[in-house]
């Protein structure tokens, strides 16, 4: 490879978690470089690939790549698809094309950082220009520091610090044109990657619920800001209501950027008439984006986050190992309606409302004493928004072993949670239809219904719907005792 860069050689834009044309700094850089552009996506899911996408994410990825591919094709610059170890595939393509430069937007998972740093050094040593950009975060993890110079472990001061210095700027427009190579390199056919389920095709619910891709993301943001953000502050905890944005899978796959969201939400806040709750809604919504930033901050500074508890005391926690209970939880057959509704929503749509994620998570780790890593693994496979930072952050938070975490002694009561956040029962009735005929008074605790009420609703407990797999009071006490044991051990 020549040590003298050829300014006419192509530039590879390596797409990863940034599957969009607008506000894509790597792509914008490539266009401005004046070089022919080669857009590339590498599927690195073979062998030992850590945290390769789960089944629901693979479904999303297929459709997102299909959408990006169509957009690039429309601009005369086809997306090249290759499969294998991404560092090897990228180096091979650079050589094959005699490319002069590579551009990408940064990822923040520990394995990706290690890979990208090594690649950057190798390519630069070979005379290839490498340019990387921030396209996924409002503030990159190393830019936010406590007074003592370390990372934050508490959300509120973290978010205050991020907001203080924050100026995300205007999102970049999509490129007006792309200069392609006269003969683009060969690539795989997306259909041959087998990302979609076939036998059986379980993705019907996902298809009905989602439109992956940049256009779908933009539409979802616009709809949310038009019709829901005003309800967000008060309503974001009610799972039967459409008052959260459902942007998480679009954000994870980079079909929309936090900068685009920030700009649109701020503009909405500025233009809204007074007193409609929009300002409050916008602030609350952006604060949740702040939790996403916080989780990325934690994963960057504590790269063991998906594997080990942040609070080392929890290394000694006496987790149970019970396949039968784990399966009851996974299948939505615990006998606690709000838990089962959440797990079935997840299975059907690849997504679950945040309040219910907290309820089912708490139930797994506290009522069943099953390890948070088992919950994390199930979510990883079934969520369309499965995200290493947010998933690990969410599970450690709920298990009480993470940063700024829910204290272990706070054990959600699934009956009271259901009665509070699904008082009219619309959520449970939708996802647990066998209980739909029960009156509200017993819907969240069907085992308390008398025989006549059950019969009138057509419910035979133990046949149509399970008895509770654990008793709440006893399970709560067991969780507190187990926690007390590790607390005492280490104090
Ligand atoms: P909105 O309320 O509209 O929020 C806007 C955006 O902010 C979201 O799209 C998301 O990107 C971000 N956000 C919101 N809440 C959180 C949060 N608590 N932590 C981090 N980011 C947040 N989120 C994921 O994106 N991927 C995951 O794998 C994931 N796993 C989770 C596991 C558990 C046990 C828990 C308790 C939470 C998890 N979350 C995860 C966070 C949260 O539940 C989802 O981001 C949220 O429900 C997505 O819905 P929304 O887009 O309507 O959110």
Coordinates of C-alpha atoms and ligand atoms in Angstrom, one line a residue:
X1 CA 0.0 0.0 0.0
X2 CA 1.4 3.4 -0.9
X3 CA 2.5 5.7 1.9
X4 CA 1.4 8.7 -0.2
X5 CA -2.4 9.1 -0.1
X6 CA -4.0 9.4 -3.5
X7 CA -6.6 12.2 -3.2
X8 CA -8.7 10.5 -6.0
X9 CA -8.9 7.1 -4.2
X10 CA -12.2 6.3 -2.7
X11 CA -13.4 6.8 0.8
X12 CA -15.3 4.0 2.6
X13 CA -18.1 5.1 4.9
X14 CA -18.5 2.3 7.4
X15 CA -22.1 2.3 8.7
X16 CA -22.6 0.7 12.1
X17 CA -25.2 2.1 14.5
X18 CA -25.9 5.1 12.4
X19 CA -28.2 3.8 9.7
X20 CA -29.3 7.1 8.3
X21 CA -28.3 9.8 5.7
X22 CA -29.3 12.9 7.7
X23 CA -27.1 14.2 10.5
X24 CA -24.5 11.7 9.7
X25 CA -21.1 13.4 10.2
X26 CA -19.1 10.5 8.7
X27 CA -21.1 10.6 5.5
X28 CA -21.0 14.4 5.3
X29 CA -17.2 14.3 5.7
X30 CA -17.0 11.7 2.9
X31 CA -19.0 13.9 0.6
X32 CA -16.9 17.0 1.4
X33 CA -13.7 15.1 0.8
X34 CA -14.5 15.0 -2.9
X35 CA -13.5 11.3 -3.1
X36 CA -15.8 8.6 -4.6
X37 CA -17.9 7.2 -1.7
X38 CA -18.2 3.5 -0.9
X39 CA -20.9 2.9 1.8
X40 CA -20.3 -0.3 3.7
X41 CA -22.1 -2.3 6.3
X42 CA -20.4 -5.4 7.8
X43 CA -22.4 -8.1 9.6
X44 CA -20.1 -9.4 12.3
X45 CA -22.2 -12.2 13.9
X46 CA -20.1 -15.3 13.5
X47 CA -18.1 -17.4 15.9
X48 CA -17.2 -15.7 19.2
X49 CA -18.7 -12.2 18.3
X50 CA -19.6 -10.8 21.7
X51 CA -23.1 -9.4 22.0
X52 CA -24.0 -10.1 18.4
X53 CA -27.5 -8.9 17.8
X54 CA -30.3 -11.0 19.2
X55 CA -33.2 -12.3 17.2
X56 CA -35.5 -9.2 17.4
X57 CA -32.6 -6.9 16.7
X58 CA -31.7 -9.0 13.6
X59 CA -35.3 -8.5 12.4
X60 CA -35.0 -4.8 12.8
X61 CA -31.5 -4.7 11.3
X62 CA -32.7 -6.4 8.1
X63 CA -35.4 -3.8 7.6
X64 CA -33.2 -0.9 8.6
X65 CA -30.5 -2.0 6.1
X66 CA -33.1 -2.5 3.5
X67 CA -34.3 1.1 4.0
X68 CA -30.8 2.6 4.0
X69 CA -29.8 0.5 1.0
X70 CA -32.8 1.7 -1.0
X71 CA -32.0 5.4 -0.1
X72 CA -28.3 5.0 -1.1
X73 CA -29.3 3.1 -4.3
X74 CA -31.6 6.0 -5.1
X75 CA -28.6 8.3 -5.0
X76 CA -26.7 6.0 -7.3
X77 CA -24.3 4.9 -4.6
X78 CA -25.2 1.3 -3.5
X79 CA -24.6 0.0 0.0
X80 CA -22.0 -2.7 0.0
X81 CA -22.9 -5.6 2.4
X82 CA -20.1 -7.9 3.6
X83 CA -20.1 -10.5 6.4
X84 CA -17.3 -11.6 8.8
X85 CA -14.9 -10.2 11.4
X86 CA -15.4 -6.6 10.8
X87 CA -11.7 -5.5 11.2
X88 CA -10.6 -8.1 8.7
X89 CA -13.4 -7.4 6.2
X90 CA -12.7 -3.6 6.4
X91 CA -9.0 -4.0 5.9
X92 CA -9.7 -6.4 2.9
X93 CA -12.0 -3.9 1.3
X94 CA -9.5 -1.1 1.7
X95 CA -6.9 -3.2 -0.1
X96 CA -9.3 -4.4 -2.8
X97 CA -10.3 -0.9 -3.7
X98 CA -7.0 0.8 -3.0
X99 CA -9.2 3.2 -0.9
X100 CA -7.5 6.3 0.4
X101 CA -9.7 7.0 3.4
X102 CA -12.2 5.5 5.8
X103 CA -14.8 7.4 7.9
X104 CA -17.1 6.1 10.6
X105 CA -19.2 7.3 13.5
X106 CA -18.0 6.2 16.9
X107 CA -19.5 3.3 18.8
X108 CA -19.1 3.1 22.6
X109 CA -19.3 -0.6 23.5
X110 CA -16.0 -1.8 25.0
X111 CA -15.3 -4.3 22.2
X112 CA -16.1 -1.8 19.5
X113 CA -13.8 0.8 21.1
X114 CA -10.9 -1.7 21.2
X115 CA -11.5 -2.9 17.6
X116 CA -11.8 0.7 16.3
X117 CA -8.7 1.9 18.1
X118 CA -6.6 -1.0 16.7
X119 CA -8.0 -0.5 13.2
X120 CA -7.4 3.2 13.2
X121 CA -3.7 2.7 14.2
X122 CA -3.2 -0.1 11.5
X123 CA -4.8 1.8 8.7
X124 CA -3.0 5.1 9.5
X125 CA 0.2 3.2 9.6
X126 CA -0.6 2.0 6.0
X127 CA -1.1 5.6 4.9
X128 CA -4.9 5.5 4.9
X129 CA -6.8 8.5 6.3
X130 CA -9.2 7.5 9.1
X131 CA -11.8 10.0 10.4
X132 CA -14.2 9.2 13.2
X133 CA -17.1 11.3 14.6
X134 CA -19.7 11.5 17.3
X135 CA -23.1 10.9 15.9
X136 CA -24.8 9.0 18.7
X137 CA -24.5 11.0 21.9
X138 CA -25.1 14.6 23.1
X139 CA -21.9 14.4 25.1
X140 CA -19.2 11.7 24.7
X141 CA -18.4 9.9 27.9
X142 CA -14.9 11.2 28.3
X143 CA -16.0 14.9 28.0
X144 CA -18.1 14.8 31.2
X145 CA -16.2 14.7 34.5
X146 CA -16.9 15.2 38.1
X147 CA -15.1 18.0 40.0
X148 CA -12.5 15.3 41.0
X149 CA -11.9 14.4 37.3
X150 CA -13.6 11.0 37.5
X151 CA -16.8 9.6 36.0
X152 CA -20.2 10.3 37.4
X153 CA -22.1 7.5 39.2
X154 CA -25.2 9.5 40.1
X155 CA -27.6 10.7 37.4
X156 CA -28.8 14.1 38.5
X157 CA -25.4 15.8 38.8
X158 CA -24.3 14.0 35.6
X159 CA -27.3 15.4 33.7
X160 CA -26.8 18.9 35.2
X161 CA -23.1 18.8 34.0
X162 CA -24.1 17.6 30.5
X163 CA -26.8 20.3 30.1
X164 CA -24.5 23.1 31.4
X165 CA -22.0 22.9 28.6
X166 CA -24.4 21.6 26.0
X167 CA -24.7 22.9 22.5
X168 CA -25.5 20.1 20.1
X169 CA -25.8 22.5 17.2
X170 CA -28.0 22.2 14.2
X171 CA -28.3 18.7 12.7
X172 CA -26.6 18.1 9.4
X173 CA -28.8 17.8 6.3
X174 CA -28.6 14.6 4.2
X175 CA -26.2 14.8 1.3
X176 CA -27.7 16.3 -1.9
X177 CA -25.6 13.9 -4.0
X178 CA -23.1 11.1 -3.6
X179 CA -20.2 10.5 -6.0
X180 CA -19.9 6.7 -6.4
X181 CA -17.2 4.5 -7.9
X182 CA -17.8 3.7 -11.6
X183 CA -17.9 0.0 -10.6
X184 CA -19.0 -0.5 -7.0
X185 CA -17.5 -3.5 -5.2
X186 CA -19.4 -6.7 -4.9
X187 CA -21.3 -7.5 -1.8
X188 CA -23.8 -9.9 -0.3
X189 CA -27.5 -9.9 -0.8
X190 CA -29.3 -8.8 2.3
X191 CA -31.8 -11.6 1.9
X192 CA -29.0 -14.2 2.1
X193 CA -28.0 -13.1 5.6
X194 CA -31.0 -14.8 7.1
X195 CA -31.8 -12.0 9.5
X196 CA -35.5 -12.6 9.3
X197 CA -37.2 -15.5 11.0
X198 CA -38.7 -18.1 8.7
X199 CA -39.5 -21.3 10.6
X200 CA -41.6 -20.2 12.3
X201 CA -42.1 -16.6 11.2
X202 CA -42.8 -15.0 14.6
X203 CA -42.3 -11.4 13.4
X204 CA -46.0 -10.6 12.6
X205 CA -46.4 -8.5 15.7
X206 CA -43.1 -6.7 15.0
X207 CA -44.2 -5.8 11.5
X208 CA -47.5 -4.5 12.8
X209 CA -45.9 -2.4 15.5
X210 CA -42.9 -0.8 13.7
X211 CA -41.5 0.9 10.6
X212 CA -37.8 0.5 10.8
X213 CA -35.7 3.0 8.9
X214 CA -34.9 6.7 8.8
X215 CA -38.3 7.8 7.4
X216 CA -40.1 5.7 10.1
X217 CA -38.0 7.3 12.8
X218 CA -38.6 10.8 11.6
X219 CA -42.4 10.1 11.4
X220 CA -42.4 8.7 14.9
X221 CA -40.6 11.7 16.3
X222 CA -43.0 14.1 14.5
X223 CA -46.1 12.2 15.7
X224 CA -44.8 12.1 19.3
X225 CA -44.1 15.8 19.3
X226 CA -47.4 16.6 17.7
X227 CA -49.7 14.5 19.8
X228 CA -48.1 13.1 22.9
X229 CA -45.3 15.2 24.3
X230 CA -47.8 17.4 26.2
X231 CA -48.9 14.3 28.1
X232 CA -45.4 13.0 28.7
X233 CA -44.6 14.5 32.1
X234 CA -47.7 13.1 33.7
X235 CA -48.4 10.2 31.4
X236 CA -45.1 8.4 30.7
X237 CA -45.7 5.8 33.4
X238 CA -49.0 4.5 32.0
X239 CA -48.4 1.5 29.8
X240 CA -51.8 1.5 28.1
X241 CA -51.2 5.1 26.8
X242 CA -49.2 6.1 23.7
X243 CA -47.5 8.9 25.6
X244 CA -43.9 7.9 25.3
X245 CA -42.0 8.3 22.0
X246 CA -41.1 4.7 21.2
X247 CA -38.0 6.0 19.6
X248 CA -35.7 3.6 21.4
X249 CA -35.1 1.1 18.5
X250 CA -34.7 3.9 16.0
X251 CA -32.1 5.5 18.3
X252 CA -30.3 2.3 19.0
X253 CA -29.9 1.6 15.2
X254 CA -29.0 5.3 14.6
X255 CA -31.9 5.9 12.3
X256 CA -32.3 9.2 14.1
X257 CA -29.7 11.1 16.2
X258 CA -30.1 12.6 19.7
X259 CA -29.1 15.9 18.1
X260 CA -32.1 15.8 15.7
X261 CA -34.4 14.9 18.6
X262 CA -33.0 17.6 20.7
X263 CA -33.4 20.2 18.0
X264 CA -36.9 19.2 17.2
X265 CA -38.0 18.9 20.8
X266 CA -36.6 22.3 21.7
X267 CA -38.3 23.9 18.7
X268 CA -41.6 22.3 19.8
X269 CA -41.1 23.7 23.3
X270 CA -40.4 27.2 21.9
X271 CA -43.4 27.2 19.6
X272 CA -45.9 25.7 22.0
X273 CA -48.7 27.9 23.5
X274 CA -48.3 28.4 27.3
X275 CA -49.9 26.1 29.8
X276 CA -50.3 23.0 27.6
X277 CA -47.8 20.9 29.4
X278 CA -45.5 20.9 26.4
X279 CA -42.6 22.6 28.1
X280 CA -42.8 20.2 31.0
X281 CA -43.2 17.3 28.6
X282 CA -40.1 18.4 26.5
X283 CA -38.0 18.7 29.6
X284 CA -39.0 15.3 30.9
X285 CA -38.5 13.7 27.5
X286 CA -35.0 15.2 27.1
X287 CA -34.2 14.1 30.7
X288 CA -34.9 10.5 29.6
X289 CA -32.5 11.0 26.7
X290 CA -30.2 12.0 29.5
X291 CA -30.5 8.5 31.0
X292 CA -29.4 7.1 27.7
X293 CA -26.3 9.4 27.9
X294 CA -25.8 8.3 31.5
X295 CA -25.9 4.6 30.6
X296 CA -23.3 5.1 27.8
X297 CA -21.2 7.1 30.2
X298 CA -21.3 4.2 32.7
X299 CA -20.5 1.5 30.1
X300 CA -17.6 3.5 28.8
X301 CA -16.1 4.1 32.3
X302 CA -17.1 0.6 33.7
X303 CA -16.8 -1.7 30.6
X304 CA -17.6 -4.7 32.8
X305 CA -21.2 -3.3 33.2
X306 CA -23.0 -6.1 31.2
X307 CA -21.1 -8.8 33.1
X308 CA -20.5 -7.8 36.7
X309 CA -22.3 -5.7 39.3
X310 CA -21.1 -2.2 39.7
X311 CA -21.5 -2.5 43.4
X312 CA -19.0 -5.3 44.2
X313 CA -21.1 -6.4 47.3
X314 CA -23.5 -8.0 44.9
X315 CA -20.8 -10.5 43.7
X316 CA -21.7 -12.5 46.8
X317 CA -25.5 -12.4 46.2
X318 CA -27.1 -15.8 46.5
X319 CA -29.0 -15.8 43.2
X320 CA -31.2 -18.9 42.5
X321 CA -31.0 -21.1 39.5
X322 CA -34.5 -22.3 38.6
X323 CA -35.3 -22.9 34.9
X324 CA -39.0 -23.5 35.6
X325 CA -39.4 -20.0 37.2
X326 CA -37.3 -18.4 34.5
X327 CA -39.4 -19.9 31.8
X328 CA -42.6 -18.8 33.6
X329 CA -41.3 -15.3 33.6
X330 CA -40.1 -15.4 30.0
X331 CA -43.5 -16.8 28.7
X332 CA -45.6 -14.4 30.8
X333 CA -47.1 -17.1 33.0
X334 CA -46.1 -16.0 36.5
X335 CA -49.7 -15.5 37.7
X336 CA -49.1 -11.8 38.2
X337 CA -51.1 -10.1 35.5
X338 CA -49.0 -6.9 35.1
X339 CA -45.8 -8.9 34.9
X340 CA -47.3 -11.4 32.4
X341 CA -48.8 -8.5 30.3
X342 CA -45.3 -7.0 30.0
X343 CA -43.6 -10.2 29.1
X344 CA -46.2 -10.9 26.4
X345 CA -46.0 -7.4 25.0
X346 CA -42.3 -7.9 24.7
X347 CA -42.7 -11.3 23.0
X348 CA -45.3 -10.0 20.6
X349 CA -43.9 -6.5 19.6
X350 CA -40.2 -6.6 20.6
X351 CA -40.7 -3.7 23.0
X352 CA -42.0 -3.1 26.5
X353 CA -43.1 0.1 28.2
X354 CA -40.5 1.5 30.6
X355 CA -42.7 1.3 33.7
X356 CA -43.4 -2.4 33.0
X357 CA -39.7 -3.1 32.3
X358 CA -39.1 -2.0 35.9
X359 CA -41.9 -4.1 37.2
X360 CA -40.9 -7.3 35.4
X361 CA -37.3 -6.7 36.2
X362 CA -37.9 -6.2 39.9
X363 CA -40.1 -9.3 39.9
X364 CA -37.3 -11.4 38.3
X365 CA -34.5 -10.3 40.6
X366 CA -36.5 -9.8 43.8
X367 CA -39.5 -12.1 43.8
X368 CA -37.8 -14.9 42.0
X369 CA -34.2 -14.2 43.1
X370 CA -33.0 -15.0 39.6
X371 CA -29.9 -13.2 38.4
X372 CA -30.2 -9.8 36.6
X373 CA -27.9 -11.2 33.9
X374 CA -30.6 -13.8 33.0
X375 CA -33.1 -10.9 32.5
X376 CA -30.6 -8.9 30.6
X377 CA -29.9 -11.9 28.2
X378 CA -33.7 -12.4 27.6
X379 CA -34.2 -8.7 26.8
X380 CA -31.1 -8.8 24.6
X381 CA -32.7 -11.5 22.4
X382 CA -36.3 -10.2 22.4
X383 CA -36.1 -6.4 22.4
X384 CA -35.9 -4.5 19.1
X385 CA -34.2 -1.7 21.1
X386 CA -31.7 -4.1 22.8
X387 CA -28.7 -1.8 23.6
X388 CA -25.7 -2.9 25.6
X389 CA -25.5 0.3 27.6
X390 CA -29.2 0.9 28.3
X391 CA -29.9 -2.8 28.9
X392 CA -27.1 -3.3 31.3
X393 CA -27.7 0.1 33.0
X394 CA -31.5 -0.7 33.3
X395 CA -30.9 -4.2 34.8
X396 CA -28.2 -3.1 37.2
X397 CA -30.4 -0.3 38.3
X398 CA -33.4 -2.5 38.9
X399 CA -31.3 -5.1 40.7
X400 CA -30.0 -2.5 43.1
X401 CA -26.4 -3.2 42.2
X402 CA -25.8 -0.4 39.6
X403 CA -25.1 3.3 39.7
X404 CA -27.7 5.5 41.4
X405 CA -29.7 2.3 41.6
X406 CA -33.1 1.5 43.1
X407 CA -32.3 0.5 46.6
X408 CA -32.5 -3.3 47.0
X409 CA -35.0 -3.1 49.9
X410 CA -37.5 -1.3 47.6
X411 CA -39.4 -4.3 46.2
X412 CA -42.2 -3.4 43.8
X413 CA -45.5 -4.9 44.7
X414 CA -46.8 -6.1 41.3
X415 CA -50.4 -5.8 42.4
X416 CA -50.1 -2.3 43.6
X417 CA -48.1 -1.3 40.6
X418 CA -50.8 -2.7 38.3
X419 CA -53.5 -1.0 40.2
X420 CA -51.7 2.3 40.1
X421 CA -50.4 2.4 36.6
X422 CA -53.1 0.3 34.9
X423 CA -56.1 1.2 37.0
X424 CA -58.7 0.6 34.3
X425 CA -56.9 -2.6 33.3
X426 CA -56.6 -1.8 29.6
X427 CA -53.0 -2.9 29.4
X428 CA -53.6 -6.2 31.2
X429 CA -56.8 -6.9 29.2
X430 CA -54.9 -6.4 25.9
X431 CA -52.0 -8.7 26.7
X432 CA -53.6 -11.2 29.0
X433 CA -57.0 -11.6 27.2
X434 CA -57.9 -14.7 29.2
X435 CA -58.5 -12.3 32.2
X436 CA -60.4 -9.6 30.2
X437 CA -63.8 -10.5 31.7
X438 CA -62.6 -10.0 35.3
X439 CA -63.8 -6.8 37.1
X440 CA -61.1 -4.1 37.8
X441 CA -61.3 -4.9 41.5
X442 CA -59.6 -8.3 41.1
X443 CA -58.0 -8.0 37.7
X444 CA -54.5 -7.4 39.1
X445 CA -54.9 -10.2 41.7
X446 CA -57.2 -12.8 40.2
X447 CA -56.5 -15.3 43.0
X448 CA -58.5 -13.1 45.3
X449 CA -61.6 -13.4 43.2
X450 CA -64.4 -15.6 44.5
X451 CA -65.6 -18.6 42.5
X452 CA -68.6 -16.9 41.1
X453 CA -66.6 -13.9 39.8
X454 CA -64.1 -16.3 38.2
X455 CA -66.8 -18.4 36.6
X456 CA -68.6 -15.3 35.3
X457 CA -65.4 -14.1 33.7
X458 CA -64.7 -17.6 32.2
X459 CA -61.4 -17.9 34.2
X460 CA -60.3 -21.2 35.7
X461 CA -57.2 -20.5 37.7
X462 CA -54.6 -23.1 37.2
X463 CA -56.1 -23.9 33.7
X464 CA -56.7 -20.8 31.7
X465 CA -54.3 -18.7 33.8
X466 CA -51.7 -19.8 36.4
X467 CA -51.8 -19.4 40.1
X468 CA -49.0 -17.0 41.3
X469 CA -45.6 -18.8 41.1
X470 CA -44.6 -17.1 44.3
X471 CA -46.4 -15.5 47.2
X472 CA -45.7 -11.7 47.2
X473 CA -45.2 -11.4 51.0
X474 CA -43.0 -14.4 51.4
X475 CA -41.0 -13.6 48.3
X476 CA -40.4 -10.0 49.5
X477 CA -39.2 -11.2 52.9
X478 CA -36.8 -13.7 51.2
X479 CA -35.4 -11.0 49.0
X480 CA -34.8 -8.7 52.0
X481 CA -33.2 -11.5 54.0
X482 CA -30.9 -12.4 51.1
X483 CA -29.9 -8.8 50.7
X484 CA -29.3 -8.4 54.4
X485 CA -26.8 -11.3 54.2
X486 CA -24.5 -9.6 51.7
X487 CA -24.9 -6.3 53.5
X488 CA -23.8 -7.8 56.8
X489 CA -21.0 -9.7 55.1
X490 CA -19.3 -6.6 53.9
X491 CA -19.9 -4.1 56.6
Ligands
LIG1 P1 -39.1 7.6 26.0 O1 -39.7 7.7 27.3 O2 -39.8 8.3 24.9 O3 -37.6 8.2 26.1 C1 -36.9 8.7 25.0 C2 -35.6 7.9 24.8 O4 -34.8 8.1 26.0 C3 -35.8 6.4 24.6 O5 -36.1 6.1 23.3 C4 -34.4 5.9 25.1 O6 -33.4 6.0 24.1 C5 -34.0 6.9 26.2 N1 -34.4 6.4 27.5 C6 -35.6 6.5 28.1 N2 -35.6 5.9 29.3 C7 -34.4 5.4 29.5 C8 -33.7 4.7 30.5 N3 -34.3 4.4 31.7 N4 -32.4 4.3 30.3 C9 -31.8 4.6 29.2 N5 -32.3 5.3 28.2 C10 -33.6 5.7 28.3 N6 -33.6 1.1 26.7 C11 -33.1 0.8 25.5 O7 -33.0 1.6 24.6 N7 -32.5 -0.5 25.2 C12 -32.5 -1.5 26.2 O8 -32.0 -2.5 25.9 C13 -33.2 -1.2 27.4 N8 -33.2 -2.1 28.4 C14 -33.8 -1.8 29.6 C15 -33.9 -2.8 30.6 C16 -34.5 -2.5 31.8 C17 -34.5 -3.6 32.9 C18 -35.0 -1.2 32.1 C19 -35.7 -0.9 33.4 C20 -35.0 -0.2 31.1 C21 -34.4 -0.5 29.8 N9 -34.3 0.5 28.8 C22 -33.7 0.1 27.6 C23 -34.7 1.9 29.1 C24 -36.2 2.2 28.7 O9 -37.1 1.3 29.3 C25 -36.4 2.4 27.2 O10 -35.4 3.2 26.6 C26 -37.7 3.0 27.0 O11 -38.8 2.3 27.5 C27 -38.0 3.2 25.5 O12 -39.2 3.7 25.2 P2 -39.4 5.1 24.5 O13 -38.6 5.2 23.3 O14 -40.9 5.3 24.4 O15 -38.9 6.1 25.7

